[in-house]
PDB file of C-alpha atoms in Angstrom:
ATOM      1  CA  UNK A   1       0.000   0.000   0.000  1.00 42.00           C
ATOM      2  CA  UNK A   2       1.019   3.592  -0.430  1.00 43.00           C
ATOM      3  CA  UNK A   3       2.059   5.382   2.725  1.00 46.00           C
ATOM      4  CA  UNK A   4      -0.867   7.816   2.472  1.00 46.00           C
ATOM      5  CA  UNK A   5      -3.331   4.887   2.310  1.00 46.00           C
ATOM      6  CA  UNK A   6      -1.785   2.846   5.087  1.00 44.00           C
ATOM      7  CA  UNK A   7      -1.372   5.337   7.932  1.00 44.00           C
ATOM      8  CA  UNK A   8      -5.131   5.446   8.634  1.00 43.00           C
ATOM      9  CA  UNK A   9      -5.035   1.718   9.451  1.00 45.00           C
ATOM     10  CA  UNK A  10      -2.125   2.256  11.849  1.00 41.00           C
ATOM     11  CA  UNK A  11      -3.838   5.189  13.593  1.00 41.00           C
ATOM     12  CA  UNK A  12      -6.986   3.116  13.966  1.00 44.00           C
ATOM     13  CA  UNK A  13      -5.030   0.234  15.461  1.00 43.00           C
ATOM     14  CA  UNK A  14      -3.333   2.600  17.932  1.00 40.00           C
ATOM     15  CA  UNK A  15      -6.645   4.155  19.019  1.00 44.00           C
ATOM     16  CA  UNK A  16      -8.211   0.730  19.544  1.00 46.00           C
ATOM     17  CA  UNK A  17      -5.224  -0.350  21.647  1.00 45.00           C
ATOM     18  CA  UNK A  18      -4.743  -3.579  19.727  1.00 44.00           C
ATOM     19  CA  UNK A  19      -1.441  -5.409  19.427  1.00 41.00           C
ATOM     20  CA  UNK A  20       1.807  -5.101  21.320  1.00 41.00           C
ATOM     21  CA  UNK A  21       3.889  -1.962  21.115  1.00 43.00           C
ATOM     22  CA  UNK A  22       6.018  -3.063  18.200  1.00 42.00           C
ATOM     23  CA  UNK A  23       7.038  -0.622  15.497  1.00 44.00           C
ATOM     24  CA  UNK A  24       4.405  -0.025  12.809  1.00 44.00           C
ATOM     25  CA  UNK A  25       6.066   0.268   9.424  1.00 48.00           C
ATOM     26  CA  UNK A  26       4.668   1.725   6.218  1.00 47.00           C
ATOM     27  CA  UNK A  27       6.577   1.641   2.985  1.00 44.00           C
ATOM     28  CA  UNK A  28       6.390   3.927  -0.012  1.00 43.00           C
ATOM     29  CA  UNK A  29       9.017   3.071  -2.576  1.00 42.00           C
ATOM     30  CA  UNK A  30      12.312   3.523  -0.739  1.00 57.00           C
ATOM     31  CA  UNK A  31      10.802   5.308   2.241  1.00 61.00           C
ATOM     32  CA  UNK A  32       9.591   3.765   5.491  1.00 60.00           C
ATOM     33  CA  UNK A  33       7.836   5.322   8.479  1.00 58.00           C
ATOM     34  CA  UNK A  34       7.767   3.800  11.948  1.00 56.00           C
ATOM     35  CA  UNK A  35       4.832   4.858  14.134  1.00 55.00           C
ATOM     36  CA  UNK A  36       5.311   4.361  17.878  1.00 52.00           C
ATOM     37  CA  UNK A  37       2.877   4.683  20.787  1.00 49.00           C
ATOM     38  CA  UNK A  38       5.304   3.463  23.438  1.00 49.00           C
ATOM     39  CA  UNK A  39       8.510   1.499  23.953  1.00 52.00           C
ATOM     40  CA  UNK A  40       8.980  -1.468  21.675  1.00 51.00           C
ATOM     41  CA  UNK A  41       8.062  -4.594  23.656  1.00 47.00           C
ATOM     42  CA  UNK A  42       8.145  -7.247  20.967  1.00 50.00           C
ATOM     43  CA  UNK A  43      10.995  -9.756  21.137  1.00 49.00           C
ATOM     44  CA  UNK A  44      13.044  -8.064  18.427  1.00 51.00           C
ATOM     45  CA  UNK A  45      14.214  -4.626  19.513  1.00 50.00           C
ATOM     46  CA  UNK A  46      12.594  -4.835  22.972  1.00 50.00           C
ATOM     47  CA  UNK A  47      13.270  -1.611  24.904  1.00 56.00           C
ATOM     48  CA  UNK A  48      11.058  -2.264  27.927  1.00 56.00           C
ATOM     49  CA  UNK A  49      13.526  -4.468  29.836  1.00 52.00           C
ATOM     50  CA  UNK A  50      16.118  -1.718  30.225  1.00 51.00           C
ATOM     51  CA  UNK A  51      15.684  -1.486  34.008  1.00 49.00           C
ATOM     52  CA  UNK A  52      15.791  -5.229  34.613  1.00 52.00           C
ATOM     53  CA  UNK A  53      18.060  -6.662  31.984  1.00 54.00           C
ATOM     54  CA  UNK A  54      21.048  -4.658  30.752  1.00 55.00           C
ATOM     55  CA  UNK A  55      21.977  -7.429  28.322  1.00 59.00           C
ATOM     56  CA  UNK A  56      18.544  -7.238  26.679  1.00 57.00           C
ATOM     57  CA  UNK A  57      18.941  -3.480  26.227  1.00 59.00           C
ATOM     58  CA  UNK A  58      22.417  -3.907  24.724  1.00 65.00           C
ATOM     59  CA  UNK A  59      21.033  -6.528  22.359  1.00 69.00           C
ATOM     60  CA  UNK A  60      18.253  -4.154  21.296  1.00 74.00           C
ATOM     61  CA  UNK A  61      20.743  -1.308  20.782  1.00 77.00           C
ATOM     62  CA  UNK A  62      22.817  -3.507  18.485  1.00 82.00           C
ATOM     63  CA  UNK A  63      19.609  -4.616  16.738  1.00 84.00           C
ATOM     64  CA  UNK A  64      18.629  -1.031  15.844  1.00 83.00           C
ATOM     65  CA  UNK A  65      22.175  -0.146  14.808  1.00 85.00           C
ATOM     66  CA  UNK A  66      22.290  -3.134  12.464  1.00 87.00           C
ATOM     67  CA  UNK A  67      18.779  -2.390  11.175  1.00 88.00           C
ATOM     68  CA  UNK A  68      19.810   1.168  10.334  1.00 87.00           C
ATOM     69  CA  UNK A  69      22.930  -0.027   8.535  1.00 88.00           C
ATOM     70  CA  UNK A  70      20.887  -2.596   6.588  1.00 89.00           C
ATOM     71  CA  UNK A  71      18.301   0.013   5.560  1.00 89.00           C
ATOM     72  CA  UNK A  72      21.020   2.464   4.467  1.00 87.00           C
ATOM     73  CA  UNK A  73      22.740  -0.276   2.469  1.00 86.00           C
ATOM     74  CA  UNK A  74      19.464  -0.965   0.645  1.00 88.00           C
ATOM     75  CA  UNK A  75      18.851   2.735   0.023  1.00 87.00           C
ATOM     76  CA  UNK A  76      15.789   2.874   2.313  1.00 88.00           C
ATOM     77  CA  UNK A  77      15.010   6.051   4.260  1.00 89.00           C
ATOM     78  CA  UNK A  78      13.419   5.393   7.659  1.00 89.00           C
ATOM     79  CA  UNK A  79      11.483   8.046   9.578  1.00 90.00           C
ATOM     80  CA  UNK A  80      10.282   7.566  13.157  1.00 89.00           C
ATOM     81  CA  UNK A  81       7.037   9.142  14.362  1.00 87.00           C
ATOM     82  CA  UNK A  82       6.228   9.052  18.067  1.00 87.00           C
ATOM     83  CA  UNK A  83       2.826   9.745  19.616  1.00 86.00           C
ATOM     84  CA  UNK A  84       2.915  12.801  21.890  1.00 87.00           C
ATOM     85  CA  UNK A  85       2.917  11.983  25.599  1.00 85.00           C
ATOM     86  CA  UNK A  86       4.529   8.540  25.276  1.00 83.00           C
ATOM     87  CA  UNK A  87       8.016   7.268  26.094  1.00 82.00           C
ATOM     88  CA  UNK A  88       9.421   5.485  23.054  1.00 81.00           C
ATOM     89  CA  UNK A  89      13.187   5.635  23.700  1.00 84.00           C
ATOM     90  CA  UNK A  90      13.799   7.751  20.617  1.00 88.00           C
ATOM     91  CA  UNK A  91      17.469   7.838  21.576  1.00 86.00           C
ATOM     92  CA  UNK A  92      17.543   4.218  20.349  1.00 86.00           C
ATOM     93  CA  UNK A  93      14.847   4.216  17.637  1.00 87.00           C
ATOM     94  CA  UNK A  94      16.145   7.521  16.297  1.00 89.00           C
ATOM     95  CA  UNK A  95      19.324   5.760  15.186  1.00 87.00           C
ATOM     96  CA  UNK A  96      17.329   4.411  12.231  1.00 88.00           C
ATOM     97  CA  UNK A  97      16.369   7.872  11.004  1.00 90.00           C
ATOM     98  CA  UNK A  98      19.798   9.309  11.821  1.00 91.00           C
ATOM     99  CA  UNK A  99      21.612   6.667   9.768  1.00 90.00           C
ATOM    100  CA  UNK A 100      19.239   6.707   6.781  1.00 89.00           C
ATOM    101  CA  UNK A 101      18.494  10.437   6.493  1.00 88.00           C
ATOM    102  CA  UNK A 102      14.932  10.211   7.784  1.00 90.00           C
ATOM    103  CA  UNK A 103      13.020  12.362  10.261  1.00 90.00           C
ATOM    104  CA  UNK A 104      12.303  11.952  13.970  1.00 92.00           C
ATOM    105  CA  UNK A 105       8.977  13.533  14.890  1.00 90.00           C
ATOM    106  CA  UNK A 106       6.870  13.709  18.051  1.00 91.00           C
ATOM    107  CA  UNK A 107       3.281  14.454  17.036  1.00 88.00           C
ATOM    108  CA  UNK A 108      -0.250  14.358  18.393  1.00 87.00           C
ATOM    109  CA  UNK A 109      -2.606  11.867  16.677  1.00 85.00           C
ATOM    110  CA  UNK A 110      -4.342  14.617  14.678  1.00 88.00           C
ATOM    111  CA  UNK A 111      -0.964  15.778  13.302  1.00 86.00           C
ATOM    112  CA  UNK A 112       0.035  12.395  11.895  1.00 83.00           C
ATOM    113  CA  UNK A 113      -1.648  12.972   8.537  1.00 84.00           C
ATOM    114  CA  UNK A 114       0.313  16.159   7.813  1.00 88.00           C
ATOM    115  CA  UNK A 115       3.543  14.580   9.070  1.00 86.00           C
ATOM    116  CA  UNK A 116       3.046  11.588   6.757  1.00 83.00           C
ATOM    117  CA  UNK A 117       2.376  13.909   3.825  1.00 85.00           C
ATOM    118  CA  UNK A 118       5.583  15.820   4.515  1.00 85.00           C
ATOM    119  CA  UNK A 119       7.596  12.586   4.624  1.00 82.00           C
ATOM    120  CA  UNK A 120       6.073  11.467   1.316  1.00 80.00           C
ATOM    121  CA  UNK A 121       6.940  14.769  -0.353  1.00 82.00           C
ATOM    122  CA  UNK A 122      10.547  14.592   0.860  1.00 81.00           C
ATOM    123  CA  UNK A 123      11.761  12.534  -2.085  1.00 84.00           C
ATOM    124  CA  UNK A 124      15.145  10.817  -2.066  1.00 88.00           C
ATOM    125  CA  UNK A 125      17.238  11.947  -5.053  1.00 91.00           C
ATOM    126  CA  UNK A 126      20.308   9.770  -4.413  1.00 93.00           C
ATOM    127  CA  UNK A 127      21.345   6.880  -2.160  1.00 92.00           C
ATOM    128  CA  UNK A 128      24.599   5.498  -0.741  1.00 92.00           C
ATOM    129  CA  UNK A 129      26.048   9.009  -0.689  1.00 94.00           C
ATOM    130  CA  UNK A 130      29.550   9.430   0.749  1.00 94.00           C
ATOM    131  CA  UNK A 131      31.404  12.747   0.864  1.00 95.00           C
ATOM    132  CA  UNK A 132      35.214  12.868   0.992  1.00 94.00           C
ATOM    133  CA  UNK A 133      37.169  16.073   1.588  1.00 94.00           C
ATOM    134  CA  UNK A 134      40.911  16.340   0.942  1.00 94.00           C
ATOM    135  CA  UNK A 135      42.895  19.278   2.327  1.00 93.00           C
ATOM    136  CA  UNK A 136      46.678  19.976   2.423  1.00 91.00           C
ATOM    137  CA  UNK A 137      48.675  17.635   4.649  1.00 89.00           C
ATOM    138  CA  UNK A 138      49.436  20.457   7.078  1.00 88.00           C
ATOM    139  CA  UNK A 139      45.700  20.481   7.920  1.00 89.00           C
ATOM    140  CA  UNK A 140      43.391  17.832   9.385  1.00 88.00           C
ATOM    141  CA  UNK A 141      39.690  17.077   9.280  1.00 89.00           C
ATOM    142  CA  UNK A 142      37.732  17.302  12.537  1.00 85.00           C
ATOM    143  CA  UNK A 143      35.250  14.685  13.682  1.00 76.00           C
ATOM    144  CA  UNK A 144      35.317  12.494  10.582  1.00 65.00           C
ATOM    145  CA  UNK A 145      35.856   8.775  10.174  1.00 62.00           C
ATOM    146  CA  UNK A 146      39.401   9.093   8.866  1.00 59.00           C
ATOM    147  CA  UNK A 147      41.812  11.188  10.917  1.00 67.00           C
ATOM    148  CA  UNK A 148      44.222  13.305   8.916  1.00 86.00           C
ATOM    149  CA  UNK A 149      44.065  15.486   5.842  1.00 90.00           C
ATOM    150  CA  UNK A 150      41.417  13.243   4.274  1.00 91.00           C
ATOM    151  CA  UNK A 151      37.972  12.756   5.799  1.00 90.00           C
ATOM    152  CA  UNK A 152      34.939  10.766   4.670  1.00 91.00           C
ATOM    153  CA  UNK A 153      31.354  11.304   5.760  1.00 91.00           C
ATOM    154  CA  UNK A 154      28.853   8.485   5.113  1.00 90.00           C
ATOM    155  CA  UNK A 155      25.745  10.538   4.369  1.00 91.00           C
ATOM    156  CA  UNK A 156      23.493   7.745   3.053  1.00 89.00           C
ATOM    157  CA  UNK A 157      20.250   8.864   1.420  1.00 91.00           C
ATOM    158  CA  UNK A 158      19.905  12.499   0.370  1.00 92.00           C
ATOM    159  CA  UNK A 159      17.164  14.803  -0.889  1.00 90.00           C
ATOM    160  CA  UNK A 160      17.217  18.203  -2.557  1.00 90.00           C
ATOM    161  CA  UNK A 161      17.439  19.971   0.835  1.00 91.00           C
ATOM    162  CA  UNK A 162      20.391  17.972   2.209  1.00 94.00           C
ATOM    163  CA  UNK A 163      23.373  20.106   3.219  1.00 95.00           C
ATOM    164  CA  UNK A 164      26.589  18.639   4.645  1.00 95.00           C
ATOM    165  CA  UNK A 165      29.234  20.685   6.441  1.00 95.00           C
ATOM    166  CA  UNK A 166      32.750  19.538   7.362  1.00 93.00           C
ATOM    167  CA  UNK A 167      35.393  21.236   9.509  1.00 92.00           C
ATOM    168  CA  UNK A 168      39.174  21.244   9.352  1.00 88.00           C
ATOM    169  CA  UNK A 169      41.974  22.908  11.264  1.00 85.00           C
ATOM    170  CA  UNK A 170      45.748  22.956  11.710  1.00 83.00           C
ATOM    171  CA  UNK A 171      47.496  19.603  11.971  1.00 80.00           C
ATOM    172  CA  UNK A 172      49.049  19.055  15.390  1.00 76.00           C
ATOM    173  CA  UNK A 173      52.510  17.516  15.845  1.00 75.00           C
ATOM    174  CA  UNK A 174      53.355  17.257  12.170  1.00 76.00           C
ATOM    175  CA  UNK A 175      56.643  17.591  10.322  1.00 81.00           C
ATOM    176  CA  UNK A 176      54.867  19.053   7.301  1.00 84.00           C
ATOM    177  CA  UNK A 177      55.482  22.797   7.041  1.00 84.00           C
ATOM    178  CA  UNK A 178      52.368  24.979   6.814  1.00 84.00           C
ATOM    179  CA  UNK A 179      51.749  26.665   3.448  1.00 85.00           C
ATOM    180  CA  UNK A 180      53.406  30.056   3.059  1.00 88.00           C
ATOM    181  CA  UNK A 181      51.412  33.237   3.226  1.00 90.00           C
ATOM    182  CA  UNK A 182      50.391  34.312  -0.261  1.00 90.00           C
ATOM    183  CA  UNK A 183      50.618  30.809  -1.697  1.00 92.00           C
ATOM    184  CA  UNK A 184      47.607  28.914  -3.015  1.00 92.00           C
ATOM    185  CA  UNK A 185      46.449  25.508  -1.822  1.00 91.00           C
ATOM    186  CA  UNK A 186      44.040  23.027  -3.402  1.00 93.00           C
ATOM    187  CA  UNK A 187      40.981  21.588  -1.652  1.00 94.00           C
ATOM    188  CA  UNK A 188      39.117  18.711  -3.264  1.00 97.00           C
ATOM    189  CA  UNK A 189      35.591  17.402  -2.633  1.00 96.00           C
ATOM    190  CA  UNK A 190      34.557  13.951  -3.874  1.00 97.00           C
ATOM    191  CA  UNK A 191      30.881  12.947  -3.813  1.00 97.00           C
ATOM    192  CA  UNK A 192      30.005   9.285  -4.419  1.00 97.00           C
ATOM    193  CA  UNK A 193      26.369   8.249  -4.743  1.00 96.00           C
ATOM    194  CA  UNK A 194      23.902   6.010  -6.559  1.00 94.00           C
ATOM    195  CA  UNK A 195      21.041   7.105  -8.765  1.00 92.00           C
ATOM    196  CA  UNK A 196      18.794   4.917 -10.921  1.00 89.00           C
ATOM    197  CA  UNK A 197      21.024   1.918 -10.190  1.00 87.00           C
ATOM    198  CA  UNK A 198      24.210   3.645 -11.348  1.00 94.00           C
ATOM    199  CA  UNK A 199      27.224   4.356  -9.138  1.00 96.00           C
ATOM    200  CA  UNK A 200      28.351   7.920  -9.785  1.00 97.00           C
ATOM    201  CA  UNK A 201      31.254  10.145  -8.733  1.00 98.00           C
ATOM    202  CA  UNK A 202      31.540  13.928  -8.859  1.00 97.00           C
ATOM    203  CA  UNK A 203      34.793  15.727  -8.085  1.00 98.00           C
ATOM    204  CA  UNK A 204      35.148  19.430  -7.267  1.00 97.00           C
ATOM    205  CA  UNK A 205      38.548  21.085  -6.849  1.00 97.00           C
ATOM    206  CA  UNK A 206      39.120  24.661  -5.729  1.00 95.00           C
ATOM    207  CA  UNK A 207      42.183  26.734  -4.930  1.00 94.00           C
ATOM    208  CA  UNK A 208      42.332  29.092  -1.962  1.00 91.00           C
ATOM    209  CA  UNK A 209      44.904  31.745  -1.110  1.00 92.00           C
ATOM    210  CA  UNK A 210      46.722  31.501   2.231  1.00 91.00           C
ATOM    211  CA  UNK A 211      46.727  34.647   4.378  1.00 91.00           C
ATOM    212  CA  UNK A 212      47.925  35.680   7.823  1.00 90.00           C
ATOM    213  CA  UNK A 213      45.613  38.715   7.826  1.00 92.00           C
ATOM    214  CA  UNK A 214      42.793  37.903  10.246  1.00 90.00           C
ATOM    215  CA  UNK A 215      40.619  40.796   9.039  1.00 91.00           C
ATOM    216  CA  UNK A 216      40.799  39.494   5.458  1.00 90.00           C
ATOM    217  CA  UNK A 217      39.893  35.989   6.642  1.00 90.00           C
ATOM    218  CA  UNK A 218      36.971  37.238   8.744  1.00 91.00           C
ATOM    219  CA  UNK A 219      35.587  39.381   5.927  1.00 91.00           C
ATOM    220  CA  UNK A 220      35.565  36.368   3.578  1.00 90.00           C
ATOM    221  CA  UNK A 221      33.618  34.113   5.957  1.00 90.00           C
ATOM    222  CA  UNK A 222      30.176  32.877   4.971  1.00 91.00           C
ATOM    223  CA  UNK A 223      28.360  33.298   8.286  1.00 92.00           C
ATOM    224  CA  UNK A 224      25.420  31.176   7.147  1.00 92.00           C
ATOM    225  CA  UNK A 225      27.741  28.211   6.541  1.00 94.00           C
ATOM    226  CA  UNK A 226      29.630  28.714   9.823  1.00 94.00           C
ATOM    227  CA  UNK A 227      26.346  28.881  11.744  1.00 94.00           C
ATOM    228  CA  UNK A 228      24.976  25.760  10.060  1.00 95.00           C
ATOM    229  CA  UNK A 229      28.224  23.885  10.696  1.00 94.00           C
ATOM    230  CA  UNK A 230      28.135  24.840  14.373  1.00 93.00           C
ATOM    231  CA  UNK A 231      24.547  23.651  14.686  1.00 93.00           C
ATOM    232  CA  UNK A 232      25.196  20.322  12.961  1.00 94.00           C
ATOM    233  CA  UNK A 233      28.467  19.641  14.809  1.00 93.00           C
ATOM    234  CA  UNK A 234      27.038  20.457  18.262  1.00 92.00           C
ATOM    235  CA  UNK A 235      24.002  18.259  17.653  1.00 92.00           C
ATOM    236  CA  UNK A 236      26.150  15.384  16.331  1.00 92.00           C
ATOM    237  CA  UNK A 237      28.272  15.461  19.500  1.00 91.00           C
ATOM    238  CA  UNK A 238      25.169  15.607  21.704  1.00 89.00           C
ATOM    239  CA  UNK A 239      23.602  12.601  19.959  1.00 89.00           C
ATOM    240  CA  UNK A 240      26.736  10.627  20.893  1.00 86.00           C
ATOM    241  CA  UNK A 241      26.479  11.770  24.524  1.00 84.00           C
ATOM    242  CA  UNK A 242      29.476  14.143  24.319  1.00 86.00           C
ATOM    243  CA  UNK A 243      27.643  17.067  25.913  1.00 86.00           C
ATOM    244  CA  UNK A 244      30.704  18.960  27.194  1.00 86.00           C
ATOM    245  CA  UNK A 245      32.313  18.799  23.745  1.00 89.00           C
ATOM    246  CA  UNK A 246      29.049  19.945  22.188  1.00 90.00           C
ATOM    247  CA  UNK A 247      28.903  22.956  24.490  1.00 89.00           C
ATOM    248  CA  UNK A 248      32.558  23.780  23.727  1.00 91.00           C
ATOM    249  CA  UNK A 249      31.930  23.536  19.979  1.00 91.00           C
ATOM    250  CA  UNK A 250      29.004  25.954  20.167  1.00 90.00           C
ATOM    251  CA  UNK A 251      30.960  28.442  22.299  1.00 92.00           C
ATOM    252  CA  UNK A 252      33.987  28.430  19.958  1.00 93.00           C
ATOM    253  CA  UNK A 253      31.894  29.016  16.849  1.00 92.00           C
ATOM    254  CA  UNK A 254      29.910  31.744  18.576  1.00 93.00           C
ATOM    255  CA  UNK A 255      33.116  33.641  19.365  1.00 94.00           C
ATOM    256  CA  UNK A 256      34.232  33.322  15.732  1.00 94.00           C
ATOM    257  CA  UNK A 257      30.886  34.593  14.445  1.00 93.00           C
ATOM    258  CA  UNK A 258      30.907  37.557  16.856  1.00 93.00           C
ATOM    259  CA  UNK A 259      34.432  38.506  15.734  1.00 93.00           C
ATOM    260  CA  UNK A 260      33.322  38.424  12.087  1.00 93.00           C
ATOM    261  CA  UNK A 261      30.266  40.580  12.831  1.00 92.00           C
ATOM    262  CA  UNK A 262      32.373  43.110  14.736  1.00 91.00           C
ATOM    263  CA  UNK A 263      34.884  43.196  11.882  1.00 90.00           C
ATOM    264  CA  UNK A 264      32.407  43.525   8.999  1.00 87.00           C
ATOM    265  CA  UNK A 265      29.737  45.750  10.595  1.00 87.00           C
ATOM    266  CA  UNK A 266      26.976  44.608   8.238  1.00 87.00           C
ATOM    267  CA  UNK A 267      23.328  44.964   9.293  1.00 86.00           C
ATOM    268  CA  UNK A 268      22.300  41.736   7.547  1.00 88.00           C
ATOM    269  CA  UNK A 269      24.956  39.828   9.516  1.00 89.00           C
ATOM    270  CA  UNK A 270      23.515  41.149  12.771  1.00 89.00           C
ATOM    271  CA  UNK A 271      20.022  39.948  11.834  1.00 89.00           C
ATOM    272  CA  UNK A 272      21.354  36.571  10.715  1.00 89.00           C
ATOM    273  CA  UNK A 273      23.205  36.244  14.016  1.00 91.00           C
ATOM    274  CA  UNK A 274      20.086  36.993  16.069  1.00 91.00           C
ATOM    275  CA  UNK A 275      18.124  34.376  14.085  1.00 89.00           C
ATOM    276  CA  UNK A 276      20.889  31.840  14.677  1.00 90.00           C
ATOM    277  CA  UNK A 277      20.981  32.564  18.423  1.00 90.00           C
ATOM    278  CA  UNK A 278      17.219  31.924  18.632  1.00 88.00           C
ATOM    279  CA  UNK A 279      17.635  28.675  16.703  1.00 86.00           C
ATOM    280  CA  UNK A 280      20.449  27.555  19.020  1.00 88.00           C
ATOM    281  CA  UNK A 281      18.601  28.387  22.263  1.00 88.00           C
ATOM    282  CA  UNK A 282      16.781  25.039  22.692  1.00 85.00           C
ATOM    283  CA  UNK A 283      19.829  22.945  21.809  1.00 84.00           C
ATOM    284  CA  UNK A 284      22.097  25.016  24.073  1.00 85.00           C
ATOM    285  CA  UNK A 285      19.615  24.707  26.946  1.00 86.00           C
ATOM    286  CA  UNK A 286      19.398  20.920  26.547  1.00 84.00           C
ATOM    287  CA  UNK A 287      23.180  20.532  26.207  1.00 85.00           C
ATOM    288  CA  UNK A 288      23.787  22.699  29.293  1.00 81.00           C
ATOM    289  CA  UNK A 289      21.311  20.666  31.371  1.00 83.00           C
ATOM    290  CA  UNK A 290      22.675  17.316  30.203  1.00 80.00           C
ATOM    291  CA  UNK A 291      26.292  18.392  30.718  1.00 76.00           C
ATOM    292  CA  UNK A 292      25.523  19.359  34.330  1.00 77.00           C
ATOM    293  CA  UNK A 293      23.806  16.027  34.963  1.00 73.00           C
ATOM    294  CA  UNK A 294      26.723  14.105  33.471  1.00 66.00           C
ATOM    295  CA  UNK A 295      29.118  15.954  35.767  1.00 63.00           C
ATOM    296  CA  UNK A 296      27.004  15.213  38.863  1.00 62.00           C
ATOM    297  CA  UNK A 297      26.134  11.581  38.116  1.00 57.00           C
ATOM    298  CA  UNK A 298      28.489   8.641  37.850  1.00 51.00           C
ATOM    299  CA  UNK A 299      26.599   7.354  34.802  1.00 53.00           C
ATOM    300  CA  UNK A 300      25.158   8.816  31.631  1.00 60.00           C
ATOM    301  CA  UNK A 301      21.380   9.197  31.513  1.00 67.00           C
ATOM    302  CA  UNK A 302      19.629   8.361  28.223  1.00 73.00           C
ATOM    303  CA  UNK A 303      18.226  11.262  26.239  1.00 82.00           C
ATOM    304  CA  UNK A 304      14.554  12.044  26.635  1.00 86.00           C
ATOM    305  CA  UNK A 305      12.380  11.570  23.558  1.00 89.00           C
ATOM    306  CA  UNK A 306      12.163  15.343  23.130  1.00 89.00           C
ATOM    307  CA  UNK A 307      15.947  15.700  23.459  1.00 89.00           C
ATOM    308  CA  UNK A 308      16.677  12.896  20.995  1.00 91.00           C
ATOM    309  CA  UNK A 309      14.209  14.296  18.443  1.00 92.00           C
ATOM    310  CA  UNK A 310      15.700  17.785  18.813  1.00 91.00           C
ATOM    311  CA  UNK A 311      19.339  16.734  18.450  1.00 92.00           C
ATOM    312  CA  UNK A 312      18.766  14.391  15.494  1.00 93.00           C
ATOM    313  CA  UNK A 313      16.678  17.032  13.703  1.00 93.00           C
ATOM    314  CA  UNK A 314      19.359  19.686  14.294  1.00 93.00           C
ATOM    315  CA  UNK A 315      22.094  17.311  13.150  1.00 93.00           C
ATOM    316  CA  UNK A 316      20.391  17.041   9.754  1.00 93.00           C
ATOM    317  CA  UNK A 317      19.291  20.678   9.500  1.00 93.00           C
ATOM    318  CA  UNK A 318      19.962  22.976   6.560  1.00 93.00           C
ATOM    319  CA  UNK A 319      20.086  26.727   6.070  1.00 90.00           C
ATOM    320  CA  UNK A 320      16.374  26.870   5.198  1.00 88.00           C
ATOM    321  CA  UNK A 321      15.221  25.007   8.302  1.00 82.00           C
ATOM    322  CA  UNK A 322      17.689  26.955  10.450  1.00 73.00           C
TER     323      UNK A 322
END
């Protein structure tokens, strides 16, 4: 059945209270939506035994990780929709959407129709997407799978709104001399993906001039890209439970943005900055709260459903949504 035809049956089943709380899946081509009204309590992926059986929870965590990898390998996008007011452990179920480029949504029953429609309209344009960035050997990529001057990001399924940001900085403890001021260095971006059954590769190479003039560097910054990168990087760290690092990342980027605004004195930059601060408020509040709890407790608490949905959504945000 089409997704738009099937969701009424799932809503009806939820309202009637029939069946165990196992994930309800609807498929539309290469898209799947999981509707949840509580923690999964079926044998596969059971999340209700977390308090009594740590091994069962670990097994379920591995199950959802493997399920996400399998879906991404097959080019399937999985979105997870949770019913408002329930506890579904979206920190675990959200891994499916995070890995496959889907959405994590908490909605009331009367909002499900519009949420389904939005998922249907969000068409996948390419699958198995991987982005590789190569920078000079005196630099290194931050937070990517491969440490060094080459970094690869496994993006998975992408749509027309997908935007990926990557960060790099100076290489520490290297014998390679930094490029001289005034010289030009090459940066290369490689995008691998599949479309209509074909494996494709696009390569972009650009040259950039090296400068030691901070005012020139600040004036050339694209604040929209820096702000988006900060949002995505902070959320990615928070999803992995690295709340202190996430807070540090946000603070560092904020200082950079404020320096650029002070240097350039452009009214549009000020407005863009205020919009970005408002966007970052909920994620900063959650990160601050979770970082304090982590410092006080001897163990790491799982994310709430609202926190998991927020961080995963922010991790996959773009300039339009921001």
